[in-house]
Short mmCIF file of C-alpha atoms and ligand atoms in Angstrom, two decimals:
data_model
loop_
_atom_site.label_atom_id
_atom_site.label_comp_id
_atom_site.label_asym_id
_atom_site.label_seq_id
_atom_site.Cartn_x
_atom_site.Cartn_y
_atom_site.Cartn_z
CA MET Z 1 18.75 -4.09 4.17
CA SER Z 2 15.28 -4.36 2.76
CA THR Z 3 14.60 -7.64 0.98
CA GLN Z 4 12.95 -5.92 -2.07
CA GLN Z 5 14.85 -4.87 -5.13
CA HIS Z 6 16.16 -1.37 -4.97
CA LEU Z 7 14.55 1.61 -6.72
CA ILE Z 8 16.20 3.99 -9.17
CA ALA Z 9 15.00 7.57 -9.16
CA PRO Z 10 16.68 9.75 -11.97
CA SER Z 11 17.00 13.42 -10.93
CA VAL Z 12 15.45 15.52 -13.54
CA LEU Z 13 17.71 18.33 -12.45
CA ALA Z 14 20.24 16.98 -14.86
CA ALA Z 15 17.85 16.58 -17.75
CA ASP Z 16 17.92 18.77 -20.83
CA PHE Z 17 15.42 21.47 -19.93
CA ALA Z 18 14.90 22.35 -23.60
CA ASN Z 19 14.16 18.72 -24.33
CA LEU Z 20 12.18 17.93 -21.21
CA GLN Z 21 9.33 15.86 -22.83
CA ARG Z 22 12.03 13.68 -24.57
CA ASP Z 23 13.84 13.07 -21.23
CA VAL Z 24 10.77 12.19 -19.42
CA GLN Z 25 9.75 9.96 -22.17
CA MET Z 26 13.23 8.19 -21.86
CA VAL Z 27 12.62 7.74 -18.10
CA ASN Z 28 9.10 6.36 -18.77
CA GLU Z 29 10.61 3.80 -21.21
CA SER Z 30 13.51 2.85 -18.89
CA GLU Z 31 13.72 0.52 -15.86
CA ALA Z 32 13.63 3.53 -13.61
CA ASP Z 33 11.00 3.54 -10.76
CA TRP Z 34 10.45 7.18 -9.87
CA PHE Z 35 11.22 10.54 -11.15
CA HIS Z 36 13.19 12.72 -8.61
CA ILE Z 37 12.08 16.29 -8.80
CA ASP Z 38 14.52 18.89 -7.15
CA ILE Z 39 12.67 22.09 -6.20
CA MET Z 40 14.99 24.94 -4.79
CA ASP Z 41 14.19 28.36 -3.55
CA GLY Z 42 17.65 30.03 -3.59
CA VAL Z 43 17.30 30.58 0.23
CA PHE Z 44 17.48 27.18 1.79
CA VAL Z 45 20.08 26.35 -0.80
CA PRO Z 46 22.27 28.66 -2.95
CA ASN Z 47 20.65 27.80 -6.06
CA ILE Z 48 17.31 27.90 -7.86
CA SER Z 49 16.10 25.05 -10.01
CA PHE Z 50 12.65 25.19 -11.36
CA GLY Z 51 9.10 25.50 -9.69
CA PHE Z 52 5.61 24.13 -9.79
CA PRO Z 53 4.67 25.03 -13.33
CA VAL Z 54 7.57 22.90 -14.77
CA MET Z 55 6.75 20.02 -12.23
CA ASN Z 56 3.24 20.16 -13.61
CA ALA Z 57 4.41 19.97 -17.14
CA ILE Z 58 6.63 16.86 -16.18
CA ALA Z 59 3.60 15.33 -14.48
CA LYS Z 60 1.61 15.38 -17.49
CA HIS Z 61 3.96 13.13 -19.39
CA ALA Z 62 5.43 11.00 -16.38
CA LYS Z 63 4.15 7.47 -16.15
CA LYS Z 64 5.87 6.85 -12.87
CA PRO Z 65 5.52 8.50 -9.37
CA LEU Z 66 7.02 11.89 -8.88
CA ASP Z 67 9.44 11.87 -5.73
CA VAL Z 68 9.67 15.56 -4.88
CA HIS Z 69 12.60 16.94 -2.80
CA LEU Z 70 11.78 20.29 -1.48
CA MET Z 71 14.91 22.21 -0.78
CA ILE Z 72 13.02 25.27 0.41
CA VAL Z 73 12.36 27.17 3.79
CA ASP Z 74 9.15 26.72 5.38
CA PRO Z 75 7.89 23.99 3.13
CA ASP Z 76 4.43 23.87 4.82
CA ARG Z 77 3.29 26.83 2.54
CA TYR Z 78 3.76 24.70 -0.57
CA LEU Z 79 2.65 21.16 0.37
CA LYS Z 80 -0.86 21.36 -1.20
CA VAL Z 81 0.47 23.06 -4.39
CA CYS Z 82 3.07 20.32 -4.49
CA LYS Z 83 0.41 17.55 -4.21
CA ASP Z 84 -1.89 19.32 -6.81
CA ASN Z 85 0.88 19.47 -9.29
CA GLY Z 86 1.52 15.67 -9.29
CA ALA Z 87 3.78 14.71 -6.23
CA GLU Z 88 3.26 11.20 -4.89
CA ILE Z 89 6.18 11.48 -2.33
CA ILE Z 90 6.94 14.77 -0.83
CA THR Z 91 10.27 15.13 1.08
CA VAL Z 92 11.08 18.12 3.32
CA HIS Z 93 14.42 18.95 4.97
CA TYR Z 94 14.92 18.40 8.63
CA GLU Z 95 16.71 21.62 8.89
CA ALA Z 96 13.89 23.65 7.20
CA CYS Z 97 11.14 22.51 9.47
CA THR Z 98 10.46 23.93 12.92
CA HIS Z 99 7.58 21.71 13.52
CA LEU Z 100 8.52 18.57 11.62
CA HIS Z 101 5.97 16.24 13.22
CA ARG Z 102 3.17 18.70 12.10
CA THR Z 103 4.51 18.93 8.55
CA LEU Z 104 4.75 15.05 8.22
CA ALA Z 105 1.08 14.84 9.31
CA ALA Z 106 0.02 17.46 6.79
CA ILE Z 107 1.83 15.65 3.86
CA LYS Z 108 0.01 12.46 4.88
CA GLU Z 109 -3.33 14.38 5.21
CA LEU Z 110 -2.91 15.24 1.46
CA GLY Z 111 -2.63 11.45 0.71
CA CYS Z 112 1.24 11.58 -0.01
CA LYS Z 113 4.09 9.59 1.16
CA ALA Z 114 6.18 11.58 3.82
CA GLY Z 115 9.88 12.05 3.41
CA VAL Z 116 12.56 13.71 5.54
CA ALA Z 117 15.92 14.74 3.93
CA LEU Z 118 19.07 15.12 6.12
CA ASN Z 119 21.99 17.33 5.13
CA PRO Z 120 25.38 15.65 5.37
CA HIS Z 121 26.01 17.40 8.67
CA THR Z 122 22.80 16.36 10.32
CA PRO Z 123 22.95 13.22 12.37
CA VAL Z 124 20.58 10.46 11.87
CA SER Z 125 19.90 10.19 15.69
CA LEU Z 126 17.82 13.43 15.46
CA LEU Z 127 15.06 11.34 13.76
CA LYS Z 128 14.56 9.14 16.87
CA ASP Z 129 11.53 10.75 18.09
CA VAL Z 130 9.68 11.02 14.60
CA ILE Z 131 10.87 7.97 12.72
CA GLN Z 132 7.60 6.21 13.19
CA ASP Z 133 5.94 8.95 11.15
CA ILE Z 134 8.37 8.92 8.29
CA ASP Z 135 7.77 6.81 5.03
CA LEU Z 136 11.27 7.76 3.48
CA VAL Z 137 14.52 9.25 4.73
CA CYS Z 138 16.65 10.96 2.08
CA LEU Z 139 20.28 11.05 3.17
CA MET Z 140 22.02 13.80 1.30
CA SER Z 141 25.43 12.62 0.09
CA VAL Z 142 26.42 15.89 -1.06
CA ASN Z 143 25.50 19.40 0.19
CA PRO Z 144 22.13 20.06 -1.62
CA GLY Z 145 21.67 22.55 -4.26
CA PHE Z 146 23.73 21.35 -7.28
CA GLY Z 147 24.08 18.27 -9.29
CA GLY Z 148 27.29 16.67 -10.26
CA GLN Z 149 29.20 17.00 -6.85
CA LYS Z 150 31.49 14.58 -5.20
CA PHE Z 151 29.98 11.76 -2.93
CA ILE Z 152 30.60 12.18 0.78
CA GLU Z 153 31.95 8.79 2.10
CA ARG Z 154 30.45 9.20 5.68
CA THR Z 155 27.09 8.38 4.17
CA TYR Z 156 27.77 4.59 4.31
CA SER Z 157 27.72 4.75 8.16
CA LYS Z 158 24.73 6.96 8.28
CA ILE Z 159 22.72 4.35 6.34
CA LYS Z 160 23.74 1.77 8.81
CA GLU Z 161 22.84 3.92 11.75
CA LEU Z 162 19.47 4.73 10.27
CA ARG Z 163 18.64 1.08 9.47
CA ALA Z 164 19.61 0.31 13.33
CA LEU Z 165 17.41 3.15 14.38
CA ALA Z 166 14.43 2.09 12.42
CA ALA Z 167 14.79 -1.58 13.52
CA ASP Z 168 15.06 -0.62 17.12
CA GLN Z 169 11.62 0.76 16.96
CA ASN Z 170 10.27 -2.01 14.81
CA THR Z 171 9.50 0.27 11.98
CA ASP Z 172 10.39 0.53 8.33
CA VAL Z 173 11.49 3.32 6.36
CA LEU Z 174 12.81 3.65 2.78
CA ILE Z 175 16.41 4.89 2.75
CA GLU Z 176 17.08 7.13 -0.26
CA ILE Z 177 20.55 8.33 -1.20
CA ASP Z 178 20.79 11.60 -3.15
CA GLY Z 179 24.10 12.99 -4.61
CA GLY Z 180 27.16 11.63 -6.29
CA VAL Z 181 25.61 8.24 -6.92
CA GLY Z 182 26.68 6.02 -9.86
CA THR Z 183 27.68 2.47 -10.52
CA SER Z 184 30.99 2.77 -8.61
CA ASN Z 185 29.27 3.34 -5.19
CA ALA Z 186 25.78 1.78 -5.77
CA GLY Z 187 26.59 -1.65 -4.63
CA LYS Z 188 28.26 -0.47 -1.51
CA LEU Z 189 25.38 1.80 -0.71
CA LEU Z 190 22.75 -1.04 -1.25
CA ALA Z 191 24.91 -3.37 0.84
CA ALA Z 192 24.83 -0.77 3.59
CA GLY Z 193 21.04 -0.71 3.52
CA ALA Z 194 19.86 1.75 0.90
CA ASP Z 195 16.50 1.16 -0.91
CA VAL Z 196 16.34 4.13 -3.39
CA LEU Z 197 19.16 5.58 -5.53
CA VAL Z 198 18.80 9.05 -6.96
CA ALA Z 199 21.12 9.75 -9.88
CA GLY Z 200 21.25 12.86 -11.84
CA SER Z 201 24.42 13.57 -13.77
CA PHE Z 202 25.55 9.97 -13.84
CA VAL Z 203 22.38 9.16 -15.88
CA PHE Z 204 21.81 12.28 -17.89
CA SER Z 205 25.34 12.92 -18.80
CA SER Z 206 25.98 9.30 -19.96
CA GLU Z 207 26.14 8.45 -23.60
CA ASN Z 208 23.00 6.00 -23.15
CA PRO Z 209 20.97 7.13 -20.38
CA MET Z 210 18.55 4.34 -20.59
CA GLN Z 211 21.25 1.77 -20.50
CA THR Z 212 22.87 3.57 -17.51
CA ILE Z 213 19.54 3.28 -15.64
CA LYS Z 214 19.43 -0.40 -16.50
CA ASP Z 215 23.01 -0.76 -15.08
CA LEU Z 216 22.05 0.94 -11.89
CA LYS Z 217 19.04 -1.16 -11.62
CA ALA Z 218 21.14 -4.36 -12.10
CA VAL Z 219 23.70 -3.60 -9.41
CA ASP Z 220 23.88 -6.50 -7.01
CA PRO Z 221 25.14 -5.66 -3.52
CA THR Z 222 26.07 -9.16 -2.77
CA VAL Z 223 28.52 -9.24 -5.73
CA GLN Z 224 29.98 -5.93 -4.58
CA LEU Z 225 30.65 -7.25 -1.08
CA VAL Z 226 33.34 -9.87 -2.19
C1 DX5 R 1 21.15 18.06 -5.19
C2 DX5 R 1 19.88 17.31 -5.51
C3 DX5 R 1 20.13 16.02 -6.25
C4 DX5 R 1 20.85 16.19 -7.56
C5 DX5 R 1 21.84 14.87 -7.58
O1 DX5 R 1 20.88 19.19 -4.41
O2 DX5 R 1 19.08 17.10 -4.46
O3 DX5 R 1 18.96 15.41 -6.42
O4 DX5 R 1 20.16 16.21 -8.60
O5 DX5 R 1 22.71 15.07 -8.68
P1 DX5 R 1 23.85 14.27 -8.91
O6 DX5 R 1 23.35 12.81 -9.06
O7 DX5 R 1 24.51 14.69 -10.28
O8 DX5 R 1 24.76 14.23 -7.77
ZN1 ZN R 2 17.34 15.70 -4.66
#
Protein backbone atom coordinates (compact mmCIF):
# COMPACT_ATOMS: atom_id res chain seq x y z
CA MET A 1 0.00 0.00 0.00
CA SER A 2 1.25 3.46 -0.84
CA THR A 3 1.89 5.81 2.07
CA GLN A 4 0.21 8.78 0.40
CA GLN A 5 -3.44 9.52 0.91
CA HIS A 6 -5.65 7.90 -1.70
CA LEU A 7 -7.08 9.81 -4.65
CA ILE A 8 -10.74 10.06 -5.68
CA ALA A 9 -11.67 10.27 -9.35
CA PRO A 10 -15.40 10.83 -9.95
CA SER A 11 -16.49 9.33 -13.27
CA VAL A 12 -18.20 11.93 -15.44
CA LEU A 13 -20.05 9.09 -17.19
CA ALA A 14 -22.59 9.26 -14.38
CA ALA A 15 -22.94 13.06 -14.48
CA ASP A 16 -25.98 14.85 -15.87
CA PHE A 17 -24.91 15.54 -19.46
CA ALA A 18 -27.51 18.30 -19.77
CA ASN A 19 -25.88 20.03 -16.80
CA LEU A 20 -22.28 19.13 -17.40
CA GLN A 21 -20.82 22.51 -16.48
CA ARG A 22 -22.67 22.41 -13.14
CA ASP A 23 -21.34 18.92 -12.40
CA VAL A 24 -17.78 19.82 -13.44
CA GLN A 25 -17.98 22.82 -11.12
CA MET A 26 -19.15 20.56 -8.29
CA VAL A 27 -16.10 18.31 -8.77
CA ASN A 28 -13.85 21.41 -8.89
CA GLU A 29 -15.18 22.56 -5.54
CA SER A 30 -15.11 19.09 -3.96
CA GLU A 31 -12.26 17.13 -2.40
CA ALA A 32 -11.92 15.03 -5.56
CA ASP A 33 -8.47 14.77 -7.09
CA TRP A 34 -9.11 13.93 -10.74
CA PHE A 35 -11.88 13.79 -13.33
CA HIS A 36 -12.31 10.25 -14.69
CA ILE A 37 -13.32 10.45 -18.35
CA ASP A 38 -14.71 7.28 -19.99
CA ILE A 39 -14.40 7.19 -23.78
CA MET A 40 -16.14 4.23 -25.47
CA ASP A 41 -16.33 3.27 -29.13
CA GLY A 42 -19.15 0.72 -29.29
CA VAL A 43 -16.62 -1.86 -30.54
CA PHE A 44 -14.25 -2.62 -27.68
CA VAL A 45 -17.22 -2.27 -25.32
CA PRO A 46 -20.91 -2.66 -26.14
CA ASN A 47 -21.71 1.01 -25.49
CA ILE A 48 -20.85 4.50 -26.74
CA SER A 49 -20.33 7.28 -24.20
CA PHE A 50 -19.01 10.57 -25.57
CA GLY A 51 -16.03 11.68 -27.60
CA PHE A 52 -13.31 14.30 -27.70
CA PRO A 53 -15.49 17.40 -28.31
CA VAL A 54 -17.33 16.73 -25.06
CA MET A 55 -14.07 15.99 -23.29
CA ASN A 56 -12.73 19.30 -24.60
CA ALA A 57 -15.75 21.13 -23.18
CA ILE A 58 -15.12 19.46 -19.80
CA ALA A 59 -11.42 20.38 -19.94
CA LYS A 60 -12.29 24.06 -20.44
CA HIS A 61 -13.95 24.17 -17.01
CA ALA A 62 -12.03 21.48 -15.13
CA LYS A 63 -9.51 22.66 -12.55
CA LYS A 64 -8.19 19.15 -11.85
CA PRO A 65 -6.37 16.61 -14.05
CA LEU A 66 -8.34 14.61 -16.61
CA ASP A 67 -7.77 10.89 -16.16
CA VAL A 68 -8.88 9.47 -19.51
CA HIS A 69 -9.94 5.82 -19.78
CA LEU A 70 -9.95 4.79 -23.44
CA MET A 71 -12.27 1.83 -23.97
CA ILE A 72 -11.57 1.73 -27.69
CA VAL A 73 -9.84 -0.58 -30.15
CA ASP A 74 -6.49 0.51 -31.58
CA PRO A 75 -6.14 3.52 -29.24
CA ASP A 76 -2.85 4.61 -30.88
CA ARG A 77 -4.95 6.47 -33.48
CA TYR A 78 -6.36 8.80 -30.83
CA LEU A 79 -3.51 9.43 -28.37
CA LYS A 80 -2.55 12.83 -29.77
CA VAL A 81 -6.13 14.06 -30.07
CA CYS A 82 -6.68 12.85 -26.52
CA LYS A 83 -3.73 14.87 -25.24
CA ASP A 84 -4.73 17.92 -27.33
CA ASN A 85 -8.17 17.86 -25.76
CA GLY A 86 -6.87 18.02 -22.22
CA ALA A 87 -5.79 14.55 -21.04
CA GLU A 88 -3.13 14.37 -18.37
CA ILE A 89 -3.32 10.62 -17.80
CA ILE A 90 -4.16 8.33 -20.72
CA THR A 91 -5.16 4.74 -19.93
CA VAL A 92 -5.44 2.15 -22.68
CA HIS A 93 -6.75 -1.39 -22.37
CA TYR A 94 -4.29 -4.28 -22.33
CA GLU A 95 -6.80 -6.25 -24.41
CA ALA A 96 -6.95 -3.52 -27.09
CA CYS A 97 -3.21 -3.10 -27.71
CA THR A 98 -1.18 -5.43 -29.91
CA HIS A 99 2.01 -3.48 -29.23
CA LEU A 100 1.45 -2.23 -25.70
CA HIS A 101 5.07 -1.29 -25.08
CA ARG A 102 5.04 0.98 -28.12
CA THR A 103 1.69 2.52 -27.14
CA LEU A 104 2.97 3.35 -23.65
CA ALA A 105 6.05 5.02 -25.14
CA ALA A 106 3.81 7.07 -27.44
CA ILE A 107 1.71 8.27 -24.49
CA LYS A 108 4.83 9.35 -22.60
CA GLU A 109 6.23 11.02 -25.70
CA LEU A 110 3.17 13.27 -25.61
CA GLY A 111 4.02 14.26 -22.03
CA CYS A 112 1.15 12.31 -20.43
CA LYS A 113 1.16 9.69 -17.70
CA ALA A 114 0.64 6.21 -19.13
CA GLY A 115 -2.01 3.86 -17.75
CA VAL A 116 -3.03 0.30 -18.59
CA ALA A 117 -6.49 -1.06 -17.77
CA LEU A 118 -7.14 -4.77 -17.22
CA ASN A 119 -10.53 -6.36 -17.78
CA PRO A 120 -11.76 -8.56 -14.92
CA HIS A 121 -10.64 -11.74 -16.73
CA THR A 122 -7.13 -10.48 -17.55
CA PRO A 123 -4.47 -11.67 -15.08
CA VAL A 124 -2.16 -9.13 -13.46
CA SER A 125 0.82 -11.38 -14.26
CA LEU A 126 0.57 -10.40 -17.95
CA LEU A 127 2.06 -7.01 -17.00
CA LYS A 128 5.32 -8.56 -15.76
CA ASP A 129 7.41 -7.50 -18.75
CA VAL A 130 5.98 -4.01 -19.08
CA ILE A 131 5.31 -2.90 -15.49
CA GLN A 132 8.41 -0.66 -15.45
CA ASP A 133 6.88 1.43 -18.23
CA ILE A 134 3.49 1.97 -16.58
CA ASP A 135 2.51 4.89 -14.32
CA LEU A 136 -0.96 3.61 -13.45
CA VAL A 137 -2.77 0.28 -13.63
CA CYS A 138 -6.55 0.48 -13.74
CA LEU A 139 -8.07 -2.75 -12.44
CA MET A 140 -11.59 -3.07 -13.82
CA SER A 141 -13.83 -4.27 -11.03
CA VAL A 142 -16.77 -4.57 -13.45
CA ASN A 143 -16.87 -5.43 -17.14
CA PRO A 144 -16.22 -2.11 -18.88
CA GLY A 145 -18.94 -0.32 -20.80
CA PHE A 146 -21.53 0.73 -18.25
CA GLY A 147 -21.83 2.54 -14.95
CA GLY A 148 -23.79 1.22 -12.01
CA GLN A 149 -22.70 -2.44 -12.15
CA LYS A 150 -21.94 -4.83 -9.32
CA PHE A 151 -18.39 -4.91 -7.95
CA ILE A 152 -16.43 -8.11 -8.67
CA GLU A 153 -14.92 -9.48 -5.44
CA ARG A 154 -11.87 -11.08 -7.08
CA THR A 155 -10.49 -7.51 -7.43
CA TYR A 156 -9.06 -7.55 -3.90
CA SER A 157 -6.62 -10.36 -4.66
CA LYS A 158 -5.69 -8.74 -7.98
CA ILE A 159 -4.67 -5.59 -6.11
CA LYS A 160 -2.42 -7.63 -3.81
CA GLU A 161 -0.91 -9.53 -6.74
CA LEU A 162 -0.20 -6.28 -8.58
CA ARG A 163 1.38 -4.66 -5.51
CA ALA A 164 3.64 -7.71 -5.15
CA LEU A 165 4.54 -7.72 -8.85
CA ALA A 166 5.55 -4.04 -8.72
CA ALA A 167 7.49 -4.48 -5.46
CA ASP A 168 9.30 -7.47 -6.93
CA GLN A 169 10.69 -5.23 -9.67
CA ASN A 170 11.35 -2.30 -7.36
CA THR A 171 8.96 -0.11 -9.26
CA ASP A 172 5.93 1.88 -8.21
CA VAL A 173 2.60 2.15 -9.99
CA LEU A 174 -0.62 3.80 -8.97
CA ILE A 175 -3.37 1.20 -8.63
CA GLU A 176 -6.76 2.50 -9.70
CA ILE A 177 -10.03 0.63 -9.15
CA ASP A 178 -12.87 1.25 -11.57
CA GLY A 179 -16.42 -0.02 -11.21
CA GLY A 180 -18.88 -0.54 -8.40
CA VAL A 181 -16.86 1.46 -5.87
CA GLY A 182 -18.52 3.09 -2.86
CA THR A 183 -17.96 3.61 0.83
CA SER A 184 -18.91 -0.02 1.57
CA ASN A 185 -15.86 -1.45 -0.25
CA ALA A 186 -13.47 1.55 -0.36
CA GLY A 187 -11.76 0.72 2.93
CA LYS A 188 -11.07 -2.88 1.94
CA LEU A 189 -9.76 -1.76 -1.48
CA LEU A 190 -7.39 0.73 0.12
CA ALA A 191 -6.27 -1.82 2.70
CA ALA A 192 -5.46 -4.22 -0.17
CA GLY A 193 -3.24 -1.55 -1.76
CA ALA A 194 -5.37 0.64 -4.03
CA ASP A 195 -4.33 4.27 -4.57
CA VAL A 196 -7.08 5.73 -6.76
CA LEU A 197 -10.81 5.07 -6.47
CA VAL A 198 -13.06 5.82 -9.44
CA ALA A 199 -16.69 6.33 -8.52
CA GLY A 200 -19.50 7.17 -10.92
CA SER A 201 -23.02 6.32 -9.87
CA PHE A 202 -22.12 6.22 -6.17
CA VAL A 203 -21.19 9.90 -6.38
CA PHE A 204 -23.60 11.32 -8.94
CA SER A 205 -26.69 9.37 -7.87
CA SER A 206 -26.25 10.38 -4.26
CA GLU A 207 -28.27 13.15 -2.67
CA ASN A 208 -25.20 15.27 -1.98
CA PRO A 209 -22.39 14.38 -4.41
CA MET A 210 -19.91 16.78 -2.85
CA GLN A 211 -20.42 15.22 0.58
CA THR A 212 -20.19 11.73 -0.97
CA ILE A 213 -16.79 12.62 -2.44
CA LYS A 214 -15.74 13.90 0.99
CA ASP A 215 -16.88 10.60 2.55
CA LEU A 216 -14.85 8.59 0.01
CA LYS A 217 -11.82 10.77 0.63
CA ALA A 218 -12.17 10.29 4.39
CA VAL A 219 -12.26 6.48 4.26
CA ASP A 220 -9.54 5.10 6.52
CA PRO A 221 -8.34 1.61 5.54
CA THR A 222 -6.90 0.92 8.97
CA VAL A 223 -10.29 1.49 10.58
CA GLN A 224 -11.95 -0.90 8.11
CA LEU A 225 -9.45 -3.62 8.95
CA VAL A 226 -10.60 -4.12 12.55
C1 LIG B 1 -17.17 1.48 -16.76
C2 LIG B 1 -16.39 2.75 -16.60
C3 LIG B 1 -16.42 3.29 -15.23
C4 LIG B 1 -17.80 3.68 -14.76
C5 LIG B 1 -17.86 3.38 -13.31
O1 LIG B 1 -16.97 0.99 -18.03
O2 LIG B 1 -15.03 2.55 -16.95
O3 LIG B 1 -15.52 4.37 -15.08
O4 LIG B 1 -18.12 5.02 -14.99
O5 LIG B 1 -19.16 3.56 -12.89
P1 LIG B 1 -19.68 3.08 -11.48
O6 LIG B 1 -18.85 3.77 -10.44
O7 LIG B 1 -21.10 3.54 -11.49
O8 LIG B 1 -19.54 1.59 -11.43
ZN1 LIG C 1 -13.54 4.12 -16.39
